[in-house]
Amino acid sequence: MESALTARDRVGVQDFVLLENHTSEAAFIENLRKRFKENLIYTYIGSVLVSVNPYKDLEIYTKNHMERYRGINFYEVSPHIYAVSDNSYRSMRTERKDQCILISGESGAGKTEASKKILQYYAVTCPASDQVETVKDRLLQSNPVLEAFGNAKTLRNDNSSRFGKYMDIQFDFKGAPVGGHILNYLLEKSRVVHQNHGERNFHIFYQLIEGGEEDLLRRLGLERNPQQYQYLVKGNCPKVSSINDRSDWKVVRKALSVIGFSEDEVEELLNIIASVLHLGNIQYGGEDSGNAYITTDTQIKYLARLLGVDGSVLKEALTHKKIIAKGEELKSPLNLEQASSARDALSKAVYGRTFTWLVNKINVSLAYKDETYKNASVIGLLDIYGFEVFQHNSFEQFCINYCNEKLQQLFIELTLKSEQDEYEAEGITWEPVQYFNNKIICDLVEEKFKGIISILDEECLRPGDASDITFLEKLENTVGGHAHLTTHKLTDGKTRKVMGREEFRLLHYAGEVNYNVNGVLSCTHSLCFVLPQVMCMSDNKILTQCFDRAELKDSRRPETAATQFKTSLAKLMEILMSKEPSYVRCIKPNDAKQAGRFDEVLIRHQVKYLGLMENLRVRRAGFAYRRHYETFLQRYKSLCPETWPSWQGKLADGVSTLVKHLGYKPEEYKLGRSKIFIRFPKTLFATEDALETRKHSLGERESHVSHAVVVQAWWKGILACRRARRRREAANTIRRFIKGFIYRHNERCPENEYFLDYVRYSFLMKLRRNLPKTVLDKSWPTPPTALIEVTQLYTRHCVKLHSGPTSCFGERPASPFRLEQKMVASEIFKNKKDNYPQSVPKLFVGTRLNGEEINPKVLQSLGSEKMKYAVPVTKYDRKGYKARPRQLLLTSNSAVIVEEAKLKQRIDYAALKGISVSSLSDGVFVLHVPTEDKKQKGDVVLQSDHIIETLTKVAICADKVNSININQGSITFTMGQGREGIIDFTSGSELLVAKAKNGHLSVTAPRLNSR
Ligand SMILES: Nc1ncnc2c1ncn2[C@@H]1O[C@H](COP(=O)(O)OP(=O)(O)O)[C@@H](O)[C@H]1O
Ligand SMILES: [Mg+2]
């Protein structure tokens, strides 16, 4: 409800208790109109649902809608028949109390539709099982059957129920529907023999004639033309545009088999329906004596066959009555009028009793069979005609209005009681409400001896010439002085003008109604002809059940229809009183069955007759609105700084703080034990408006805050997850480590593999950091147990290869060939050249220049000579000692000095006189060539960054191991043409090669090793 409070200007209030002017009928109707215009057909009066027939299909009965109302609080969603259904269902489940939903309203107001919607709601939303499915089907299928036999087209409703129906739906402990039971009230039997203009007989007759197969009709002796039957022509309306009798026939036939009717039973049922039509066509002729005789023998023939009775007996029964004279049973002939009346009485009785049989049969089919369901809970649905007033109101109308009088009494009593109970429970003083107690009218109708029904019974059953008029006189004599009854004779002149002489007027709770006494006696009188006897003899099994022989033997006077009705109504009241009621009050918006038309006069009339204003008055007795503290605080807490964003103390204190802050005056509200009661709607609306304003200001901030909170929460979640994961991993690691330590001396196994791997890993890492610095350093870190064996093996292997573990210094083992070169180098340079020790750990490489780094032309001119080694070198000019980048290539025959693509100088090994080098750490060396060789331009001064390697290679290639001179101080070399050059070597802080002032080449080299 709260959700729509803000839209109230457009769509009115969802609950009439929120009408400011709750006593104004105009305000009430205006609210209905506003809502009806917006297709909002449902409105509450407290927990009573008022429903206005939309006369069009609204998209509000889908499965989604059912789901929306499932398990939700009454006031959280807009009013709906599903909300009432769900509320009853939940109360039944949680409080284990039987429920009933009372649906009332005048014909065409939507009662039957409402009850179907409720049934569908339960069929769809309740838990199910295979067995339950069958029951659900039967419950749903009972509708088309009952409607075929009990509904008819009237001026007000094309599918008007002509009987009252109370249906129990039984639920098991799981809340699944497991059975049902139907009680029927007051079938309008007069319709069988007569219909007003524009109306029809019960649907089943037309369905049979239109839809029945040829074969079937032939057997029943029927023609496919309703106009042929006297009982179907009175209203002159065999066809109705909104009804398709043929397809309805199929639906009914199918429904009959779902419910469990055998083919024979259907056949017998249809025999009876056809018999009624044949009975209607029986015509009488009058003898001179005035006695009636039958002129239509064919009908008798059919009837005899269909009813399974003797034709002549039936004939006699239709023209004679039974009288008892001096203790003897005699038959006396009937006159024309009496005979027709006997015929019609038989038709009505046959049809009426068959209808009751049908209901019983459906009940057998719906009855739950399982013993364990004994304690089933029940929801009852009462779909009964509402209070109605016509121009002429007959005995049947009297019964209907009496029924409504009783329901109103029940309603007021129960509503008042529940209000009173709630006030008491909440500790709030009950202020008595002024309301019209209609007990006085109920008493007037039903009181023993003095009541209208008793008087009618007496008049009906007394010997002598009782008539409708004598009944009226008796009424005048017995209850003439009653404030709620008057007659033409008793009333004042003004009222007399609007009353007939055969009428009595009752002042109902809903208004005054004049009832015509014409035919009252015959209406209430049971069949007093010989016909029941004939029916008892029938071969038709249904009829023999309907007309019990025991009934004939009963010497007591049969109960009149009025008493029967009174008794059944009393039983109904008992049933309803034992349950917790909910109410649906249906209103018809116009007489034309048109969508969107809101006929105010008609609606005002119904609002009055349904007693809705009275309902509202009782419901609004003290307070317009009440809510649990929690709900109220939750909704409005943002309106008070102390309660926002949350209230920590007691709920009642929170609400009290809140309403004080809102400025509620003491007379505007009361605080109960668990609820706040607000007296006037305007107080609530003011609060609601304040909330709306507050929402706008809160809206933006809240949305930012809520977004930030979401992000924060998300991020915090991630961090927490990570922390948890790390902690988990750490715990696992520690656990594995401890386990591994315990198993460390075992063979490798899942328990210790992690530990062993870790120990190895950390040993190798330590080893890497602490490798011996020189080849002479024999120290070796102590390996862990797991690595002792492999370390020993490895060191032994290395020693064998290299007479020491040199080659395992972080590099792959050297080839024996290169180790050999190392040995040569050692021979030449060990203890002779300062940078030799630095060269020792470094492996000699195959070449320092690969094929791509040497110009192809050079390679081409070398031809088939095999390249053994190449290294970039610096050449110092003989004149001026200018440094030039060159490549030194060692082939199998010569050393070649190359400048890019040019072969600058080729020195055959054979011609290589010697090689000079200093003892210092520099890389300068001289290749000596013979001076007499004209091709040579003199000795070559070169510098290599890998001097030890380069010279070892040269020495090996040229086989000049012994021709390497390691000089101290200086080297003299020839420059060609007999001239000499000198290179001076000195120790210094850094390497420097330059021409000195004295014309020598000066080489300064840092001292690396102290000797
Ligand atoms: N909720 C509804 N939605 C759409 N049409 C409805 C609704 N209630 C009733 N009607 C229409 O009104 C007609 C009469 O309703 P019905 O329930 O038979 O009235 P009642 O049982 O009160 O005499 C229905 O046949 C249907 O066309
Ligand atoms: Mg109905």
Coordinates of C-alpha atoms in Angstrom, one line a residue, residues 641-988:
P641 CA 18.1 12.5 12.9
E642 CA 18.0 10.2 16.0
T643 CA 16.5 7.3 14.1
W644 CA 18.6 7.7 10.9
P645 CA 20.4 5.7 9.7
S646 CA 19.5 3.2 12.3
W647 CA 17.9 3.1 15.7
Q648 CA 19.7 1.0 18.3
G649 CA 17.2 1.0 21.2
K650 CA 13.7 -0.5 21.6
L651 CA 11.5 -0.2 18.5
A652 CA 8.7 1.4 20.5
D653 CA 11.1 4.1 21.7
G654 CA 12.3 4.6 18.2
V655 CA 8.8 5.1 16.9
S656 CA 8.0 7.4 19.8
T657 CA 11.1 9.5 19.1
L658 CA 10.3 9.6 15.4
V659 CA 6.6 10.7 15.7
K660 CA 7.6 13.4 18.3
H661 CA 10.2 14.7 15.9
L662 CA 7.5 14.7 13.2
G663 CA 5.3 16.8 15.5
Y664 CA 2.4 14.3 15.8
K665 CA -0.1 15.6 18.3
P666 CA -1.2 13.2 21.1
E667 CA -4.7 12.9 19.7
E668 CA -3.4 11.9 16.3
Y669 CA -1.8 8.6 17.3
K670 CA -1.5 5.9 19.9
L671 CA 1.3 3.5 20.6
G672 CA 0.2 -0.1 21.3
R673 CA 2.3 -3.0 22.4
S674 CA 3.6 -3.8 19.0
K675 CA 2.0 -1.3 16.6
I676 CA 1.5 2.3 16.1
F677 CA -2.1 3.5 15.5
I678 CA -2.6 6.6 13.5
R679 CA -6.0 8.2 13.7
F680 CA -6.3 10.4 10.6
P681 CA -5.1 9.6 7.1
K682 CA -3.9 13.2 6.7
T683 CA -1.3 12.6 9.4
L684 CA 0.0 9.7 7.5
F685 CA -0.1 11.5 4.2
A686 CA 1.9 14.4 5.6
T687 CA 4.5 11.9 6.8
E688 CA 4.5 10.3 3.4
D689 CA 5.0 13.6 1.6
A690 CA 7.9 14.4 4.0
L691 CA 9.4 11.1 3.1
E692 CA 9.1 11.8 -0.6
T693 CA 10.9 15.1 -0.2
R694 CA 13.6 13.5 1.9
K695 CA 14.1 10.7 -0.6
H696 CA 15.1 13.2 -3.3
S697 CA 17.8 14.7 -1.1
L698 CA 18.9 11.4 0.2
G699 CA 18.6 9.7 -3.2
E700 CA 21.8 11.1 -4.8
R701 CA 24.0 11.0 -1.7
E702 CA 22.8 7.6 -0.9
S703 CA 23.4 6.3 -4.3
H704 CA 27.0 7.6 -4.3
V705 CA 27.5 6.3 -0.8
S706 CA 26.0 3.0 -1.7
H707 CA 28.2 2.7 -4.8
A708 CA 31.3 3.5 -2.8
V709 CA 30.2 1.0 -0.2
V710 CA 29.8 -1.6 -2.9
V711 CA 33.3 -1.0 -4.3
Q712 CA 34.8 -0.9 -0.9
A713 CA 33.2 -4.1 0.1
W714 CA 34.3 -5.7 -3.1
W715 CA 37.9 -4.6 -2.7
K716 CA 38.0 -5.6 1.0
G717 CA 36.7 -8.9 0.0
I718 CA 39.4 -9.4 -2.5
L719 CA 42.1 -8.4 0.0
A720 CA 40.7 -10.7 2.6
C721 CA 40.7 -13.5 0.1
R722 CA 44.3 -12.9 -0.8
R723 CA 45.3 -12.7 2.9
A724 CA 43.5 -15.9 3.6
R725 CA 45.1 -17.6 0.7
R726 CA 48.6 -16.5 1.7
R727 CA 48.0 -17.6 5.3
R728 CA 46.7 -21.0 4.0
E729 CA 49.7 -21.4 1.8
A730 CA 52.1 -20.4 4.6
A731 CA 50.5 -22.9 7.0
N732 CA 50.8 -25.6 4.3
T733 CA 54.5 -24.7 3.7
I734 CA 55.3 -24.9 7.4
R735 CA 53.5 -28.1 7.7
R736 CA 55.3 -29.6 4.7
F737 CA 58.6 -28.3 6.0
I738 CA 58.2 -29.9 9.4
K739 CA 57.0 -33.2 7.8
G740 CA 59.9 -33.1 5.4
F741 CA 62.4 -32.5 8.2
I742 CA 61.1 -35.5 10.1
Y743 CA 61.4 -37.7 7.0
R744 CA 64.6 -36.1 5.7
H745 CA 66.7 -39.3 6.0
N746 CA 64.1 -41.4 4.3
E747 CA 64.0 -42.2 0.6
R748 CA 62.4 -39.5 -1.5
C749 CA 58.7 -39.7 -0.8
P750 CA 55.7 -37.3 -1.0
E751 CA 56.3 -36.4 2.6
N752 CA 59.9 -35.2 2.2
E753 CA 60.2 -34.2 -1.5
Y754 CA 59.4 -30.6 -0.9
F755 CA 62.0 -30.4 1.9
L756 CA 64.7 -32.1 -0.1
D757 CA 64.1 -30.0 -3.1
Y758 CA 64.3 -26.9 -0.9
V759 CA 67.6 -28.0 0.7
R760 CA 69.1 -28.7 -2.7
Y761 CA 67.9 -25.5 -4.1
S762 CA 69.3 -23.4 -1.2
F763 CA 72.6 -25.3 -1.3
L764 CA 73.0 -24.5 -5.0
M765 CA 72.1 -20.9 -4.5
K766 CA 74.7 -20.7 -1.7
L767 CA 77.2 -22.4 -4.0
R768 CA 76.6 -19.9 -6.7
R769 CA 77.3 -17.0 -4.4
N770 CA 80.4 -18.6 -2.9
L771 CA 82.2 -20.2 -5.9
P772 CA 86.0 -20.5 -5.5
K773 CA 87.6 -17.4 -7.0
T774 CA 90.6 -19.1 -8.5
V775 CA 91.6 -22.4 -9.9
L776 CA 94.0 -22.7 -7.0
D777 CA 91.3 -22.4 -4.5
K778 CA 90.3 -25.9 -3.5
S779 CA 87.6 -25.0 -1.0
W780 CA 84.2 -26.4 -1.7
P781 CA 81.0 -25.8 0.3
T782 CA 79.8 -28.7 2.4
P783 CA 76.9 -30.2 0.5
P784 CA 73.8 -31.4 2.3
T785 CA 73.3 -35.1 2.8
A786 CA 71.2 -35.4 -0.3
L787 CA 73.9 -33.9 -2.5
I788 CA 77.0 -35.5 -1.0
E789 CA 77.1 -38.4 -3.4
V790 CA 76.6 -36.4 -6.6
T791 CA 79.1 -33.7 -5.4
Q792 CA 81.8 -36.3 -4.9
L793 CA 81.2 -37.8 -8.3
Y794 CA 81.3 -34.5 -9.9
T795 CA 84.4 -33.2 -8.3
R796 CA 86.2 -36.5 -9.2
H797 CA 85.2 -36.2 -12.8
C798 CA 86.4 -32.6 -13.0
V799 CA 89.7 -33.4 -11.4
K800 CA 90.2 -36.1 -14.0
L801 CA 89.5 -33.8 -16.9
H802 CA 91.2 -30.7 -15.7
S803 CA 93.3 -31.7 -12.7
G804 CA 90.9 -29.5 -10.7
P805 CA 87.3 -28.5 -10.5
T806 CA 88.1 -25.4 -12.7
S807 CA 85.7 -26.2 -15.5
C808 CA 82.7 -26.5 -13.3
F809 CA 83.0 -22.8 -12.4
G810 CA 79.6 -22.0 -13.7
E811 CA 80.3 -23.1 -17.3
R812 CA 79.8 -26.3 -19.2
P813 CA 82.8 -28.7 -19.1
A814 CA 85.5 -27.7 -21.7
S815 CA 86.4 -30.0 -24.5
P816 CA 89.7 -31.8 -24.0
F817 CA 91.1 -30.0 -27.1
R818 CA 90.6 -26.6 -25.5
L819 CA 91.9 -27.8 -22.2
E820 CA 95.0 -28.7 -24.2
Q821 CA 95.3 -25.2 -25.5
K822 CA 95.0 -24.0 -21.9
M823 CA 97.9 -26.2 -21.0
V824 CA 100.0 -24.7 -23.8
A825 CA 99.1 -21.2 -22.6
S826 CA 100.2 -22.2 -19.2
E827 CA 103.5 -23.4 -20.5
I828 CA 104.1 -20.1 -22.4
F829 CA 102.7 -17.6 -20.0
K830 CA 102.5 -19.0 -16.5
N831 CA 104.5 -16.8 -14.2
K832 CA 105.7 -14.8 -17.1
K833 CA 102.9 -12.5 -18.1
D834 CA 101.0 -10.4 -15.6
N835 CA 97.5 -11.0 -16.9
Y836 CA 97.9 -14.7 -17.4
P837 CA 96.1 -15.7 -14.1
Q838 CA 93.1 -13.7 -15.1
S839 CA 92.8 -15.7 -18.3
V840 CA 92.9 -19.0 -16.6
P841 CA 89.2 -19.3 -15.5
K842 CA 88.1 -18.0 -18.9
L843 CA 87.7 -20.7 -21.5
F844 CA 89.4 -20.3 -24.8
V845 CA 86.8 -20.0 -27.6
G846 CA 87.0 -21.5 -31.1
T847 CA 87.0 -18.1 -32.7
R848 CA 86.2 -14.5 -31.8
L849 CA 84.7 -13.7 -35.2
N850 CA 82.2 -15.8 -36.9
G851 CA 81.8 -16.1 -40.7
E852 CA 79.3 -13.3 -40.9
E853 CA 81.7 -10.8 -39.2
I854 CA 84.4 -11.5 -41.8
N855 CA 84.0 -9.9 -45.2
P856 CA 83.0 -12.5 -47.8
K857 CA 85.6 -11.2 -50.3
V858 CA 88.3 -12.0 -47.7
L859 CA 86.9 -15.5 -47.3
Q860 CA 86.8 -15.8 -51.1
S861 CA 90.4 -14.8 -51.5
L862 CA 91.5 -17.2 -48.8
G863 CA 90.0 -19.9 -51.0
S864 CA 90.3 -23.4 -49.6
E865 CA 92.5 -22.3 -46.7
K866 CA 90.9 -23.5 -43.5
M867 CA 90.1 -20.7 -41.0
K868 CA 91.3 -21.7 -37.5
Y869 CA 90.8 -18.6 -35.5
A870 CA 89.8 -15.0 -36.0
V871 CA 90.0 -12.1 -33.6
P872 CA 89.5 -8.4 -33.8
V873 CA 92.8 -6.6 -33.2
T874 CA 94.2 -3.1 -33.2
K875 CA 97.1 -2.5 -35.5
Y876 CA 99.6 0.3 -34.8
D877 CA 101.0 2.0 -37.9
R878 CA 104.7 1.7 -38.1
K879 CA 104.9 5.4 -38.7
G880 CA 103.2 7.5 -36.1
Y881 CA 101.7 4.5 -34.3
K882 CA 98.2 5.3 -35.3
A883 CA 95.7 2.7 -34.1
R884 CA 93.7 1.0 -36.8
P885 CA 91.0 -1.6 -36.3
R886 CA 91.9 -4.8 -38.1
Q887 CA 91.0 -8.5 -38.0
L888 CA 93.7 -11.1 -37.4
L889 CA 92.8 -14.4 -39.2
L890 CA 94.7 -17.6 -38.5
T891 CA 94.4 -20.1 -41.3
S892 CA 96.2 -23.4 -41.6
N893 CA 99.1 -21.7 -43.4
S894 CA 99.4 -18.1 -42.4
A895 CA 98.3 -15.2 -40.2
V896 CA 96.4 -12.7 -42.2
I897 CA 95.7 -9.1 -41.3
V898 CA 92.5 -7.8 -42.8
E899 CA 91.0 -4.4 -43.2
E900 CA 87.4 -4.9 -44.0
A901 CA 87.5 -6.5 -47.6
K902 CA 91.2 -6.1 -48.0
L903 CA 93.9 -8.5 -47.2
K904 CA 96.5 -6.1 -45.8
Q905 CA 99.2 -8.5 -45.0
R906 CA 99.7 -12.2 -45.1
I907 CA 102.5 -13.7 -42.9
D908 CA 103.2 -17.3 -43.7
Y909 CA 103.9 -19.3 -40.6
A910 CA 107.1 -20.5 -42.0
A911 CA 108.2 -16.9 -42.4
L912 CA 107.2 -15.9 -38.9
K913 CA 110.4 -15.3 -37.1
G914 CA 109.1 -14.8 -33.7
I915 CA 106.5 -13.2 -31.5
S916 CA 107.2 -10.6 -28.9
V917 CA 105.0 -9.6 -26.0
S918 CA 105.5 -7.8 -22.7
S919 CA 105.4 -9.3 -19.3
L920 CA 102.8 -6.8 -18.2
S921 CA 99.0 -7.0 -18.4
D922 CA 98.7 -5.2 -21.8
G923 CA 97.6 -6.9 -25.0
V924 CA 100.3 -5.5 -27.4
F925 CA 102.4 -8.0 -29.3
V926 CA 104.7 -7.9 -32.3
L927 CA 104.8 -10.4 -35.2
H928 CA 108.4 -10.5 -36.5
V929 CA 108.9 -11.1 -40.2
P930 CA 112.2 -11.4 -42.1
T931 CA 113.6 -8.0 -43.1
E932 CA 114.9 -9.4 -46.4
D933 CA 111.3 -10.4 -47.5
K934 CA 110.4 -7.6 -49.8
K935 CA 106.7 -8.6 -49.8
Q936 CA 106.6 -7.8 -46.1
K937 CA 106.5 -4.2 -45.0
G938 CA 108.1 -5.0 -41.7
D939 CA 107.1 -6.4 -38.3
V940 CA 103.5 -5.9 -37.3
V941 CA 102.5 -4.3 -34.0
L942 CA 99.1 -5.5 -32.9
Q943 CA 97.0 -5.4 -29.8
S944 CA 94.4 -8.0 -28.7
D945 CA 91.9 -7.9 -25.9
H946 CA 92.4 -11.7 -25.5
I947 CA 96.2 -11.7 -25.7
I948 CA 96.8 -15.0 -24.0
E949 CA 94.2 -16.8 -26.1
T950 CA 95.3 -15.0 -29.3
L951 CA 99.0 -15.7 -28.9
T952 CA 98.4 -19.3 -27.8
K953 CA 96.4 -19.9 -30.9
V954 CA 99.1 -18.2 -33.1
A955 CA 101.8 -20.3 -31.4
I956 CA 99.8 -23.5 -31.9
C957 CA 98.8 -22.7 -35.5
A958 CA 102.3 -21.6 -36.5
D959 CA 103.9 -24.2 -34.3
K960 CA 105.9 -21.4 -32.7
V961 CA 105.4 -22.2 -29.0
N962 CA 109.0 -21.7 -28.3
S963 CA 109.2 -18.6 -30.4
I964 CA 107.3 -16.3 -28.1
N965 CA 109.5 -13.9 -26.3
I966 CA 108.2 -12.3 -23.2
N967 CA 110.0 -9.1 -22.7
Q968 CA 110.5 -6.8 -19.8
G969 CA 110.9 -3.0 -20.4
S970 CA 110.8 -2.7 -24.2
I971 CA 110.6 -4.5 -27.5
T972 CA 112.5 -3.6 -30.6
F973 CA 111.0 -4.3 -34.0
T974 CA 111.9 -3.6 -37.6
M975 CA 109.9 -1.1 -39.5
G976 CA 111.1 -2.0 -42.9
Q977 CA 113.9 -0.5 -45.0
G978 CA 116.2 -1.3 -42.1
R979 CA 114.6 1.1 -39.7
E980 CA 113.8 0.1 -36.1
G981 CA 111.0 0.9 -33.8
I982 CA 110.8 0.6 -30.0
I983 CA 107.9 -0.1 -27.8
D984 CA 108.4 0.8 -24.1
F985 CA 106.3 -1.0 -21.5
T986 CA 105.8 0.5 -18.1
S987 CA 103.4 -0.2 -15.2
G988 CA 100.8 2.3 -14.5

